[in-house]
Protein backbone atom coordinates (compact mmCIF):
# COMPACT_ATOMS: atom_id res chain seq x y z
CA MET A 1 100.09 -14.69 -28.76
CA GLY A 2 100.30 -18.24 -27.51
CA VAL A 3 97.71 -20.87 -26.88
CA LEU A 4 96.17 -21.99 -23.62
CA ARG A 5 97.43 -25.24 -22.17
CA SER A 6 95.29 -28.17 -21.09
CA ARG A 7 97.68 -29.94 -18.77
CA GLY A 8 95.37 -32.14 -16.71
CA PHE A 9 98.35 -33.25 -14.55
CA GLY A 10 99.55 -35.59 -17.27
CA THR A 11 96.39 -36.59 -19.15
CA THR A 12 95.82 -35.72 -22.77
CA LYS A 13 92.97 -37.96 -23.87
CA ARG A 14 90.15 -35.66 -22.83
CA LEU A 15 91.17 -32.11 -23.67
CA ALA A 16 88.90 -29.62 -21.96
CA ALA A 17 87.41 -26.52 -23.53
CA LEU A 18 89.95 -23.77 -23.13
CA VAL A 19 88.29 -20.41 -23.50
CA ALA A 20 88.45 -18.85 -20.02
CA ALA A 21 85.10 -17.61 -18.74
CA THR A 22 84.66 -13.91 -18.10
CA VAL A 23 82.61 -13.40 -14.96
CA LEU A 24 80.79 -10.10 -14.38
CA GLY A 25 82.28 -8.03 -11.58
CA ALA A 26 80.58 -7.49 -8.24
CA SER A 27 81.61 -5.93 -4.97
CA GLY A 28 80.92 -7.53 -1.62
CA ALA A 29 81.72 -7.51 2.06
CA GLY A 30 85.04 -8.70 3.43
CA CYS A 31 88.50 -9.48 2.11
CA THR A 32 90.93 -7.03 0.66
CA ALA A 33 89.91 -5.00 -2.35
CA ASP A 34 88.66 -1.46 -2.87
CA VAL A 35 87.52 -1.08 -6.48
CA THR A 36 86.20 2.46 -6.04
CA GLY A 37 89.46 4.08 -7.10
CA LYS A 38 90.05 5.67 -3.70
CA SER A 39 93.57 4.79 -2.63
CA LYS A 40 94.23 3.81 0.98
CA GLY A 41 97.93 4.66 0.59
CA VAL A 42 101.01 3.05 2.13
CA ALA A 43 104.08 4.32 3.87
CA GLY A 44 107.32 4.42 1.93
CA SER A 45 109.47 6.54 -0.34
CA GLU A 46 109.18 6.79 -4.12
CA THR A 47 111.82 4.06 -4.44
CA GLY A 48 109.23 1.80 -2.80
CA VAL A 49 106.71 2.49 -5.58
CA MET A 50 107.01 0.89 -9.00
CA THR A 51 104.85 1.71 -12.01
CA ILE A 52 104.38 -1.02 -14.62
CA SER A 53 102.28 -1.18 -17.77
CA ARG A 54 99.93 -3.81 -19.14
CA ALA A 55 98.09 -3.66 -22.44
CA ASN A 56 94.77 -4.99 -21.14
CA ASP A 57 92.58 -4.70 -18.08
CA PRO A 58 92.07 -8.06 -16.35
CA THR A 59 88.79 -9.84 -17.02
CA SER A 60 89.00 -11.68 -13.69
CA LEU A 61 91.32 -12.02 -10.68
CA ASP A 62 89.90 -15.40 -9.66
CA PRO A 63 92.62 -18.06 -10.06
CA ALA A 64 89.92 -20.66 -10.69
CA GLN A 65 88.47 -18.66 -13.56
CA GLN A 66 91.54 -16.95 -14.99
CA VAL A 67 94.19 -19.13 -16.62
CA SER A 68 95.18 -16.86 -19.49
CA THR A 69 97.92 -14.27 -19.79
CA GLY A 70 96.41 -11.18 -21.31
CA GLY A 71 93.25 -11.73 -19.29
CA GLY A 72 94.38 -11.29 -15.69
CA LEU A 73 96.70 -14.16 -14.79
CA GLU A 74 99.65 -11.75 -14.93
CA THR A 75 98.02 -9.59 -12.23
CA LEU A 76 96.60 -12.18 -9.84
CA THR A 77 100.04 -13.76 -9.35
CA ALA A 78 100.83 -10.81 -7.07
CA PHE A 79 98.09 -12.05 -4.72
CA TYR A 80 98.34 -15.85 -4.81
CA ASP A 81 101.04 -18.50 -4.25
CA ARG A 82 101.60 -22.05 -5.52
CA LEU A 83 102.59 -25.11 -3.51
CA ALA A 84 105.86 -25.21 -5.50
CA ASP A 85 107.64 -22.92 -7.97
CA LEU A 86 109.70 -23.39 -11.13
CA ASP A 87 112.89 -21.40 -11.68
CA ALA A 88 114.11 -20.25 -15.09
CA SER A 89 116.07 -23.49 -15.57
CA GLY A 90 112.98 -25.62 -14.95
CA LYS A 91 114.01 -26.78 -11.48
CA ILE A 92 111.19 -27.18 -8.93
CA HIS A 93 111.51 -25.38 -5.58
CA PRO A 94 109.39 -25.41 -2.40
CA SER A 95 106.89 -22.60 -1.88
CA LEU A 96 103.77 -23.11 0.26
CA ALA A 97 104.86 -26.74 0.50
CA THR A 98 108.27 -27.32 2.08
CA GLU A 99 108.77 -30.91 0.96
CA TRP A 100 106.99 -33.81 -0.72
CA LYS A 101 107.28 -37.52 -1.31
CA VAL A 102 105.90 -39.86 -3.95
CA SER A 103 104.48 -43.34 -3.38
CA ASP A 104 106.18 -46.28 -5.07
CA ASP A 105 103.33 -46.65 -7.55
CA GLY A 106 103.48 -42.95 -8.45
CA LEU A 107 99.82 -42.42 -7.59
CA THR A 108 100.10 -40.50 -4.31
CA TYR A 109 102.01 -37.27 -3.67
CA THR A 110 102.19 -36.17 -0.04
CA PHE A 111 103.09 -32.56 0.76
CA LYS A 112 104.24 -30.98 3.99
CA LEU A 113 102.93 -27.43 4.23
CA ARG A 114 104.73 -24.37 5.48
CA ASP A 115 103.77 -23.22 8.97
CA GLY A 116 102.73 -19.65 9.74
CA VAL A 117 101.27 -18.76 6.32
CA MET A 118 98.24 -16.46 6.42
CA PHE A 119 95.67 -15.52 3.83
CA HIS A 120 95.02 -11.81 3.36
CA ASP A 121 91.83 -12.07 5.43
CA GLY A 122 93.80 -13.50 8.37
CA SER A 123 92.81 -17.15 7.83
CA PRO A 124 95.64 -19.67 8.36
CA PHE A 125 96.81 -21.69 5.37
CA THR A 126 96.28 -25.38 6.17
CA ALA A 127 95.73 -28.73 4.48
CA ASP A 128 91.98 -28.05 4.69
CA GLU A 129 92.50 -24.95 2.54
CA VAL A 130 94.39 -26.95 -0.11
CA ARG A 131 91.48 -29.38 -0.27
CA PHE A 132 88.99 -26.50 -0.38
CA THR A 133 90.86 -24.90 -3.32
CA TRP A 134 90.58 -28.18 -5.23
CA GLN A 135 86.92 -28.65 -4.31
CA ARG A 136 86.02 -25.13 -5.41
CA ILE A 137 87.77 -25.40 -8.79
CA VAL A 138 86.21 -28.77 -9.59
CA ALA A 139 82.72 -27.82 -8.36
CA MET A 140 82.74 -24.59 -10.38
CA LYS A 141 83.84 -26.50 -13.49
CA ALA A 142 86.09 -23.51 -13.93
CA PRO A 143 88.84 -23.23 -16.57
CA ALA A 144 91.41 -24.22 -13.92
CA ALA A 145 89.68 -27.61 -13.58
CA GLN A 146 91.50 -28.84 -16.69
CA TYR A 147 94.75 -28.81 -14.72
CA TRP A 148 93.26 -31.04 -12.02
CA SER A 149 91.65 -33.69 -14.23
CA ASN A 150 94.08 -36.42 -13.14
CA VAL A 151 93.51 -35.77 -9.41
CA LYS A 152 91.09 -38.32 -7.94
CA GLU A 153 91.13 -36.99 -4.38
CA VAL A 154 92.86 -34.45 -2.16
CA ALA A 155 93.04 -35.87 1.35
CA VAL A 156 93.84 -34.04 4.60
CA VAL A 157 96.37 -36.12 6.56
CA ASP A 158 96.81 -33.55 9.32
CA PRO A 159 96.69 -29.72 9.44
CA ARG A 160 100.15 -29.48 7.84
CA THR A 161 100.04 -32.51 5.53
CA VAL A 162 97.97 -33.08 2.40
CA ALA A 163 97.94 -36.01 -0.03
CA PHE A 164 97.05 -35.89 -3.72
CA HIS A 165 95.74 -39.20 -5.06
CA LEU A 166 96.05 -39.45 -8.84
CA LYS A 167 93.98 -41.46 -11.30
CA GLN A 168 97.13 -42.52 -13.13
CA ALA A 169 100.87 -42.04 -12.67
CA SER A 170 102.11 -38.88 -14.33
CA PRO A 171 105.67 -37.63 -14.91
CA THR A 172 104.32 -34.09 -15.28
CA PHE A 173 102.30 -33.84 -12.07
CA LEU A 174 104.90 -31.90 -10.08
CA PRO A 175 105.92 -29.45 -12.81
CA THR A 176 102.25 -28.79 -13.57
CA LEU A 177 101.56 -28.16 -9.89
CA ALA A 178 104.40 -25.62 -9.98
CA GLY A 179 103.27 -24.18 -13.31
CA GLN A 180 101.70 -20.88 -14.19
CA ARG A 181 98.05 -21.79 -14.69
CA GLY A 182 95.24 -23.12 -12.55
CA VAL A 183 97.21 -24.20 -9.46
CA TYR A 184 97.17 -21.18 -7.13
CA MET A 185 96.08 -21.72 -3.54
CA GLY A 186 93.01 -19.74 -2.53
CA PRO A 187 90.90 -17.80 -2.03
CA SER A 188 90.40 -18.81 1.59
CA LYS A 189 87.33 -20.81 2.61
CA ALA A 190 86.23 -18.11 5.07
CA CYS A 191 86.42 -15.39 2.44
CA VAL A 192 84.53 -17.47 -0.12
CA GLU A 193 81.74 -18.32 2.31
CA ALA A 194 81.47 -14.70 3.48
CA ASN A 195 80.95 -13.47 -0.08
CA GLU A 196 78.68 -16.06 -1.67
CA LYS A 197 75.51 -14.49 -3.01
CA THR A 198 73.82 -17.86 -2.71
CA LYS A 199 75.11 -20.97 -1.00
CA GLY A 200 77.25 -22.94 -3.41
CA ASP A 201 78.02 -20.19 -5.93
CA TRP A 202 81.59 -20.19 -4.58
CA ALA A 203 81.66 -16.36 -4.62
CA ALA A 204 82.54 -16.54 -8.30
CA ALA A 205 81.24 -13.05 -9.05
CA TYR A 206 82.93 -11.48 -6.03
CA PHE A 207 86.40 -12.78 -6.91
CA THR A 208 86.25 -11.29 -10.37
CA ASP A 209 87.57 -8.04 -8.90
CA HIS A 210 88.58 -9.03 -5.35
CA GLU A 211 91.25 -11.35 -4.03
CA CYS A 212 92.17 -13.32 -0.92
CA GLY A 213 95.42 -15.16 -1.39
CA THR A 214 98.62 -15.74 0.56
CA GLY A 215 100.80 -13.79 -1.87
CA PRO A 216 103.17 -10.88 -1.26
CA TYR A 217 100.73 -8.13 -2.26
CA LYS A 218 97.15 -7.13 -1.45
CA LEU A 219 94.83 -5.50 -3.93
CA ASP A 220 94.27 -1.85 -3.00
CA THR A 221 92.31 -0.09 -5.74
CA TRP A 222 91.11 -0.93 -9.24
CA GLN A 223 89.98 1.78 -11.62
CA HIS A 224 88.84 -0.39 -14.49
CA ASN A 225 90.67 0.16 -17.78
CA GLN A 226 92.91 2.73 -16.09
CA GLN A 227 95.06 1.31 -13.31
CA ILE A 228 95.33 -1.21 -10.49
CA THR A 229 97.31 -0.63 -7.29
CA PHE A 230 98.49 -3.25 -4.81
CA ASN A 231 100.48 -2.93 -1.61
CA ALA A 232 102.88 -5.17 0.29
CA TYR A 233 101.13 -7.64 2.63
CA GLU A 234 102.89 -7.05 5.93
CA LYS A 235 102.35 -10.65 7.14
CA TYR A 236 103.71 -12.28 3.97
CA TRP A 237 105.44 -15.52 4.93
CA ARG A 238 108.72 -14.71 3.16
CA GLY A 239 109.09 -11.49 5.12
CA TRP A 240 110.28 -8.11 3.90
CA ASP A 241 113.99 -8.08 4.70
CA GLY A 242 116.13 -6.82 1.85
CA LYS A 243 115.02 -4.72 -1.11
CA HIS A 244 111.41 -4.96 -2.23
CA VAL A 245 108.73 -2.78 -3.76
CA GLN A 246 106.12 -1.62 -1.25
CA ARG A 247 103.52 -0.50 -3.77
CA PHE A 248 102.84 -1.35 -7.42
CA VAL A 249 100.87 0.85 -9.76
CA GLN A 250 99.80 -1.13 -12.82
CA LYS A 251 98.66 1.19 -15.60
CA ILE A 252 96.63 -0.03 -18.55
CA ILE A 253 98.46 1.32 -21.60
CA LYS A 254 97.24 -0.05 -24.90
CA GLU A 255 99.44 2.00 -27.25
CA PRO A 256 103.11 0.89 -27.46
CA SER A 257 104.14 4.43 -28.39
CA THR A 258 102.66 5.69 -25.12
CA ALA A 259 104.55 3.07 -23.10
CA GLN A 260 107.73 4.02 -24.97
CA LEU A 261 107.28 7.71 -24.20
CA LEU A 262 106.53 7.13 -20.51
CA LEU A 263 109.57 4.85 -20.19
CA THR A 264 111.90 7.40 -21.69
CA GLN A 265 110.42 10.16 -19.50
CA GLY A 266 110.83 8.06 -16.35
CA GLN A 267 107.08 7.97 -15.63
CA LEU A 268 107.00 4.21 -16.25
CA ASP A 269 109.44 1.80 -14.61
CA LEU A 270 108.76 -1.40 -16.57
CA ALA A 271 106.72 -2.32 -19.65
CA ALA A 272 105.47 -5.76 -18.67
CA ASP A 273 103.81 -6.68 -21.98
CA SER A 274 105.53 -7.13 -25.31
CA LEU A 275 106.19 -4.08 -27.47
CA PRO A 276 106.89 -4.01 -31.23
CA ILE A 277 110.45 -4.92 -32.13
CA GLN A 278 110.99 -1.42 -33.58
CA VAL A 279 110.21 0.09 -30.17
CA TYR A 280 112.76 -2.15 -28.46
CA GLN A 281 115.36 -1.21 -31.07
CA GLN A 282 114.79 2.47 -30.31
CA LEU A 283 114.73 1.99 -26.53
CA LYS A 284 118.09 0.20 -26.62
CA HIS A 285 119.70 3.48 -27.62
CA GLY A 286 117.78 5.68 -25.18
CA GLU A 287 119.09 7.06 -21.91
CA GLY A 288 117.97 5.56 -18.63
CA VAL A 289 116.31 2.51 -20.23
CA THR A 290 117.57 -1.06 -20.64
CA VAL A 291 116.14 -3.93 -22.68
CA ASP A 292 116.50 -7.45 -21.27
CA SER A 293 116.80 -10.28 -23.81
CA ALA A 294 116.26 -13.88 -22.72
CA SER A 295 115.74 -17.33 -24.23
CA THR A 296 112.19 -18.64 -24.27
CA THR A 297 110.30 -21.89 -24.72
CA THR A 298 108.21 -20.24 -27.44
CA ILE A 299 108.08 -21.16 -31.13
CA ASP A 300 106.40 -19.51 -34.12
CA GLN A 301 104.64 -22.10 -36.23
CA ILE A 302 102.43 -22.13 -39.31
CA VAL A 303 100.09 -25.12 -39.43
CA PHE A 304 98.57 -26.61 -42.57
CA ASN A 305 94.91 -27.57 -42.78
CA LEU A 306 95.38 -31.19 -43.81
CA ASP A 307 91.72 -31.61 -44.78
CA LYS A 308 91.45 -28.82 -47.34
CA GLY A 309 92.62 -28.38 -50.93
CA PRO A 310 96.27 -28.71 -51.97
CA MET A 311 97.39 -28.96 -48.32
CA LYS A 312 96.19 -32.58 -48.25
CA ASP A 313 99.22 -33.50 -50.37
CA PRO A 314 102.46 -33.87 -48.35
CA ARG A 315 104.45 -32.84 -51.45
CA VAL A 316 102.72 -29.45 -51.39
CA ARG A 317 103.39 -29.02 -47.69
CA GLU A 318 107.05 -29.91 -48.16
CA ALA A 319 107.32 -27.52 -51.10
CA ILE A 320 105.98 -24.65 -48.98
CA ALA A 321 108.40 -25.56 -46.20
CA LEU A 322 111.23 -25.32 -48.77
CA LEU A 323 109.97 -22.02 -50.18
CA PHE A 324 109.71 -20.14 -46.88
CA ASP A 325 112.53 -17.67 -46.20
CA TYR A 326 113.40 -18.40 -42.56
CA LYS A 327 116.39 -16.06 -42.43
CA ALA A 328 114.35 -13.11 -43.67
CA ALA A 329 111.61 -13.94 -41.18
CA ILE A 330 113.98 -13.75 -38.22
CA GLU A 331 115.56 -10.53 -39.43
CA GLN A 332 112.37 -8.72 -40.42
CA ALA A 333 109.97 -9.92 -37.72
CA TYR A 334 112.45 -9.89 -34.84
CA ALA A 335 115.48 -7.86 -35.97
CA GLY A 336 117.57 -10.97 -35.33
CA GLU A 337 116.24 -11.47 -31.79
CA ALA A 338 115.18 -15.07 -32.48
CA ASP A 339 116.76 -18.49 -33.05
CA ARG A 340 116.00 -20.90 -35.88
CA VAL A 341 114.08 -24.06 -34.96
CA PHE A 342 113.79 -27.26 -37.00
CA GLY A 343 110.92 -29.05 -35.33
CA PRO A 344 107.83 -28.77 -33.11
CA ILE A 345 109.65 -28.02 -29.85
CA PRO A 346 112.02 -25.18 -28.89
CA ASN A 347 115.73 -25.82 -28.39
CA THR A 348 115.38 -25.05 -24.66
CA VAL A 349 113.17 -28.12 -24.10
CA TRP A 350 114.36 -31.74 -24.23
CA PRO A 351 114.85 -33.86 -26.30
CA LYS A 352 116.87 -32.38 -29.14
CA ILE A 353 115.42 -32.67 -32.62
CA PRO A 354 116.71 -36.09 -33.79
CA ASP A 355 119.47 -36.12 -36.42
CA GLN A 356 117.37 -38.39 -38.62
CA ALA A 357 114.43 -35.96 -38.65
CA LYS A 358 113.87 -33.91 -41.83
CA ARG A 359 114.99 -30.28 -41.66
CA PHE A 360 113.97 -27.56 -44.07
CA ASP A 361 115.80 -24.49 -45.31
CA ARG A 362 114.89 -22.30 -48.25
CA ASN A 363 115.50 -24.13 -51.54
CA VAL A 364 113.28 -22.89 -54.37
CA GLU A 365 114.00 -25.26 -57.29
CA PRO A 366 113.27 -28.54 -55.44
CA ALA A 367 110.10 -26.87 -54.15
CA LYS A 368 108.95 -26.07 -57.68
CA ARG A 369 109.60 -29.66 -58.77
CA LEU A 370 107.48 -30.99 -55.88
CA LEU A 371 104.62 -28.66 -56.80
CA ALA A 372 104.78 -29.80 -60.42
CA GLU A 373 104.70 -33.46 -59.34
CA ALA A 374 101.66 -32.71 -57.19
CA GLY A 375 99.87 -31.13 -60.17
CA TYR A 376 100.39 -27.44 -59.31
CA PRO A 377 103.10 -26.17 -61.70
CA ASP A 378 101.28 -22.83 -61.99
CA GLY A 379 100.61 -22.50 -58.27
CA PHE A 380 97.29 -21.80 -56.55
CA THR A 381 95.71 -19.40 -54.03
CA LEU A 382 95.55 -20.10 -50.29
CA GLN A 383 94.07 -18.39 -47.24
CA PHE A 384 96.43 -17.66 -44.32
CA ASP A 385 94.91 -16.73 -40.96
CA ILE A 386 96.80 -14.89 -38.20
CA ALA A 387 96.09 -12.78 -35.12
CA ASP A 388 96.58 -9.03 -35.26
CA LEU A 389 100.11 -8.91 -33.87
CA ASN A 390 103.10 -7.06 -35.28
CA GLN A 391 105.35 -10.09 -35.64
CA TRP A 392 102.66 -12.07 -37.45
CA ARG A 393 101.97 -9.24 -39.85
CA ASN A 394 105.68 -9.31 -40.72
CA LEU A 395 105.77 -13.12 -40.95
CA ALA A 396 102.74 -13.01 -43.25
CA LEU A 397 104.60 -10.66 -45.60
CA ILE A 398 107.53 -13.09 -45.67
CA LEU A 399 105.18 -15.98 -46.46
CA GLU A 400 103.52 -14.00 -49.26
CA SER A 401 106.82 -13.03 -50.92
CA SER A 402 108.39 -16.47 -50.41
CA LEU A 403 105.53 -18.39 -52.01
CA ALA A 404 105.10 -15.91 -54.86
CA GLU A 405 108.28 -17.34 -56.43
CA ALA A 406 106.32 -20.53 -57.11
CA HIS A 407 103.19 -18.65 -58.28
CA ILE A 408 101.33 -19.32 -55.01
CA THR A 409 99.14 -16.40 -53.98
CA VAL A 410 98.67 -15.92 -50.24
CA LYS A 411 95.59 -14.05 -49.03
CA THR A 412 96.22 -13.11 -45.40
CA ASN A 413 93.23 -12.82 -43.08
CA ILE A 414 93.98 -10.87 -39.89
CA SER A 415 91.70 -11.10 -36.84
CA THR A 416 91.82 -10.96 -33.05
CA TRP A 417 93.22 -13.96 -31.18
CA PRO A 418 89.76 -15.08 -29.92
CA VAL A 419 88.47 -15.13 -33.51
CA LEU A 420 91.52 -17.07 -34.72
CA PHE A 421 91.26 -19.46 -31.77
CA ALA A 422 87.61 -20.13 -32.65
CA LYS A 423 88.66 -21.03 -36.19
CA LEU A 424 91.46 -23.29 -34.95
CA SER A 425 88.98 -24.95 -32.59
CA LYS A 426 86.52 -25.97 -35.28
CA PRO A 427 86.21 -29.75 -35.79
CA LYS A 428 88.40 -31.65 -38.21
CA GLY A 429 87.20 -30.95 -41.73
CA GLU A 430 85.51 -27.66 -40.81
CA LYS A 431 88.52 -25.41 -40.25
CA PRO A 432 88.08 -22.52 -42.73
CA PHE A 433 91.74 -21.69 -43.42
CA ASP A 434 94.43 -23.32 -45.55
CA MET A 435 97.23 -22.25 -43.21
CA ALA A 436 97.26 -20.52 -39.81
CA GLY A 437 100.06 -18.93 -37.83
CA PHE A 438 100.37 -18.74 -34.05
CA GLN A 439 102.80 -19.32 -31.19
CA MET A 440 103.19 -22.32 -28.91
CA TRP A 441 105.24 -22.44 -25.74
CA ALA A 442 106.08 -24.92 -23.00
CA ALA A 443 104.73 -23.66 -19.69
CA ILE A 444 106.42 -26.55 -17.88
CA PRO A 445 109.91 -28.02 -18.50
CA ASP A 446 108.50 -30.93 -20.49
CA PRO A 447 107.86 -31.46 -24.24
CA SER A 448 104.39 -32.82 -23.50
CA ASP A 449 103.13 -29.28 -22.98
CA ILE A 450 103.50 -28.69 -26.72
CA LEU A 451 103.45 -32.17 -28.24
CA MET A 452 100.15 -33.15 -26.57
CA TRP A 453 98.44 -30.79 -29.01
CA TRP A 454 99.32 -33.16 -31.85
CA ASN A 455 97.11 -35.91 -30.42
CA THR A 456 94.13 -36.54 -32.69
CA ASP A 457 91.90 -35.71 -29.70
CA ALA A 458 93.14 -32.13 -30.15
CA THR A 459 91.88 -31.77 -33.71
CA THR A 460 88.92 -29.83 -32.32
CA VAL A 461 91.25 -27.46 -30.48
CA ILE A 462 94.59 -26.74 -32.18
CA ASN A 463 95.72 -29.76 -34.22
CA PRO A 464 94.90 -29.00 -37.89
CA GLY A 465 94.06 -32.62 -38.66
CA TRP A 466 97.29 -34.58 -38.24
CA GLY A 467 97.98 -37.89 -36.54
CA ASP A 468 96.86 -41.50 -36.29
CA ALA A 469 96.70 -44.36 -33.79
CA LYS A 470 100.50 -44.81 -33.84
CA THR A 471 101.30 -41.18 -33.12
CA ASP A 472 98.56 -41.04 -30.47
CA ALA A 473 100.13 -44.08 -28.79
CA LEU A 474 103.48 -42.29 -28.60
CA ILE A 475 101.90 -39.12 -27.15
CA ASP A 476 99.74 -41.00 -24.64
CA GLY A 477 102.51 -43.40 -23.68
CA ALA A 478 104.93 -40.59 -22.94
CA GLN A 479 102.29 -39.01 -20.69
CA THR A 480 102.26 -41.97 -18.30
CA GLU A 481 105.79 -43.36 -18.68
CA THR A 482 107.94 -42.21 -15.74
CA ASP A 483 111.34 -43.20 -17.18
CA GLN A 484 112.71 -40.12 -18.95
CA ALA A 485 114.97 -42.10 -21.31
CA GLN A 486 111.94 -44.05 -22.52
CA ARG A 487 109.95 -40.85 -22.88
CA SER A 488 112.75 -39.24 -24.89
CA THR A 489 112.76 -42.20 -27.29
CA MET A 490 108.99 -41.90 -27.74
CA TYR A 491 109.16 -38.18 -28.40
CA GLU A 492 112.08 -38.56 -30.83
CA GLN A 493 110.03 -41.08 -32.83
CA LEU A 494 107.06 -38.71 -32.79
CA ILE A 495 109.12 -35.70 -33.94
CA THR A 496 110.74 -37.73 -36.73
CA THR A 497 107.31 -38.77 -38.01
CA MET A 498 105.97 -35.22 -37.76
CA ASN A 499 108.88 -33.68 -39.64
CA ALA A 500 108.45 -36.26 -42.43
CA ASP A 501 104.71 -35.51 -42.77
CA VAL A 502 105.17 -31.70 -42.55
CA PRO A 503 101.89 -30.77 -40.79
CA ALA A 504 103.46 -27.39 -40.00
CA ILE A 505 106.35 -25.04 -40.69
CA TRP A 506 108.39 -24.39 -37.55
CA ILE A 507 110.04 -21.02 -38.04
CA ASP A 508 111.84 -19.59 -35.05
CA GLN A 509 112.17 -19.27 -31.32
CA PRO A 510 111.85 -15.56 -30.49
CA LYS A 511 113.69 -13.99 -27.59
CA ALA A 512 111.74 -12.45 -24.73
CA LEU A 513 112.42 -8.71 -24.66
CA THR A 514 111.50 -6.59 -21.65
CA ALA A 515 112.06 -2.84 -21.40
CA MET A 516 112.61 -1.17 -18.02
CA ARG A 517 114.35 1.76 -16.39
CA LYS A 518 117.95 1.15 -15.38
CA ASP A 519 117.12 1.66 -11.70
CA VAL A 520 114.86 -1.43 -11.72
CA HIS A 521 116.54 -4.48 -10.17
CA GLY A 522 115.70 -8.12 -9.59
CA PHE A 523 114.04 -8.82 -12.94
CA VAL A 524 114.67 -12.33 -14.28
CA TYR A 525 112.68 -13.63 -17.23
CA ASN A 526 111.28 -17.08 -16.45
CA PRO A 527 110.18 -18.94 -19.60
CA TYR A 528 107.88 -21.18 -17.56
CA TYR A 529 105.99 -18.15 -16.26
CA ASN A 530 105.81 -16.50 -19.67
CA GLY A 531 104.26 -13.04 -19.34
CA LEU A 532 104.36 -13.05 -15.53
CA LEU A 533 106.46 -10.93 -13.19
CA ASP A 534 108.03 -12.04 -9.93
CA PHE A 535 106.73 -9.00 -8.06
CA TYR A 536 108.42 -9.96 -4.78
CA ALA A 537 111.88 -10.12 -6.42
CA LEU A 538 111.72 -6.63 -7.94
CA SER A 539 113.23 -3.54 -6.39
CA LYS A 540 114.04 0.02 -7.39
CA SER A 541 117.06 2.11 -6.47
């Protein structure tokens, strides 16, 4: 489980509240969805139908409301497009926009839009629709608004040209616009206005379980907590030459053992959500199934509560960093399918961890000496909070056994991610844990997407209490500096300071594993769209 990102197109100083709203479902006239469970059907052979699994039913399909994987973002991307896309290497490519230019002062981005793009209700995609998308998100004060906080105005230049005017220059504006959260174009103005219950409600309830995007697929049926079907949109702007899936059946399968059985029996083509590492190990040796392994931008980290008990002392934090058995963690939690990390960013994101930064490996005797110097020769008891996920249960066991060698007792508290997130989000000084474990990942090819969380403004969200005016200046400065060499220097200074203070243990960078039938083609894991599928690229032989 990762954390939600507050990108704000390059601003970090005012981090928005990040718990995505769940809007109650409602049906209405118009647009594209049938949520009754009665399938309309499509033409095509069985090779044109692909069955995938997800662990959870979406809470909303509205791109303004849904910015979280595990809540519906991974489904709505079949229906909506972005102005630009990121590939697996982090390079930005045109999508609904064909080209763009930036003003000399970095405050205006002007986009040329693709001609001939249609929404699923038949409305043309124009510059007015881009502006309407922005207006709707901001007016609703929806979760997606956090990604638009640096946009002062969206101006229509002509029907095929739109200009974004920023409040301040931002080196992350373009990658955020191409990112995975909060930047999808739509629903169309006509479809919103046709389905408002009252003028100005922006059809928020309707788009919980309906859609009206420009994407490659149209929602067909939704049997809540059972399955969702969506069919190819015949007027999709990329066209349907080549090999593509005509119909997706997305089944809600909560039990990994069920997904494993259906995969091996050929009743499931692709398990889109993560499975326990033991399941992947078994599937690797099964017939007809393959397991894809890819590098990620994800790190496992354990943060210290710097305002509580022994964790206030940097000697204690360093001792725990020296006690932890990183090698055992990688082997037992991930069966070796992870890389070691030595700082707060993954090795797939620039800059590299500086040579001068402290690095920790298991070394018990120096750890015991540090604890004795800090006044804890006989250890102490601490509370460790994690979400109920297989890898974190295993990592908790490693922490417990590692720290026991120095007479430190770890009491692990396991809860759901929303409960853990609420604890992490408590104000500085009120966080109830001593240590907490969770994942972070970069959803754009920029270190800011992780390092912004170490701003002291984030102490009421994720930051466990670390930082000062100097570290804030480095984080904020790197958010507005457009010269990458200068930004790298700032981030290297920040990482060096962080590693010396030890506000966290950075454990590993797990691989992304995806299980699918061998007749599935076109799958490429994209770390910047973590948890999302490129539905249009998939095919089945």
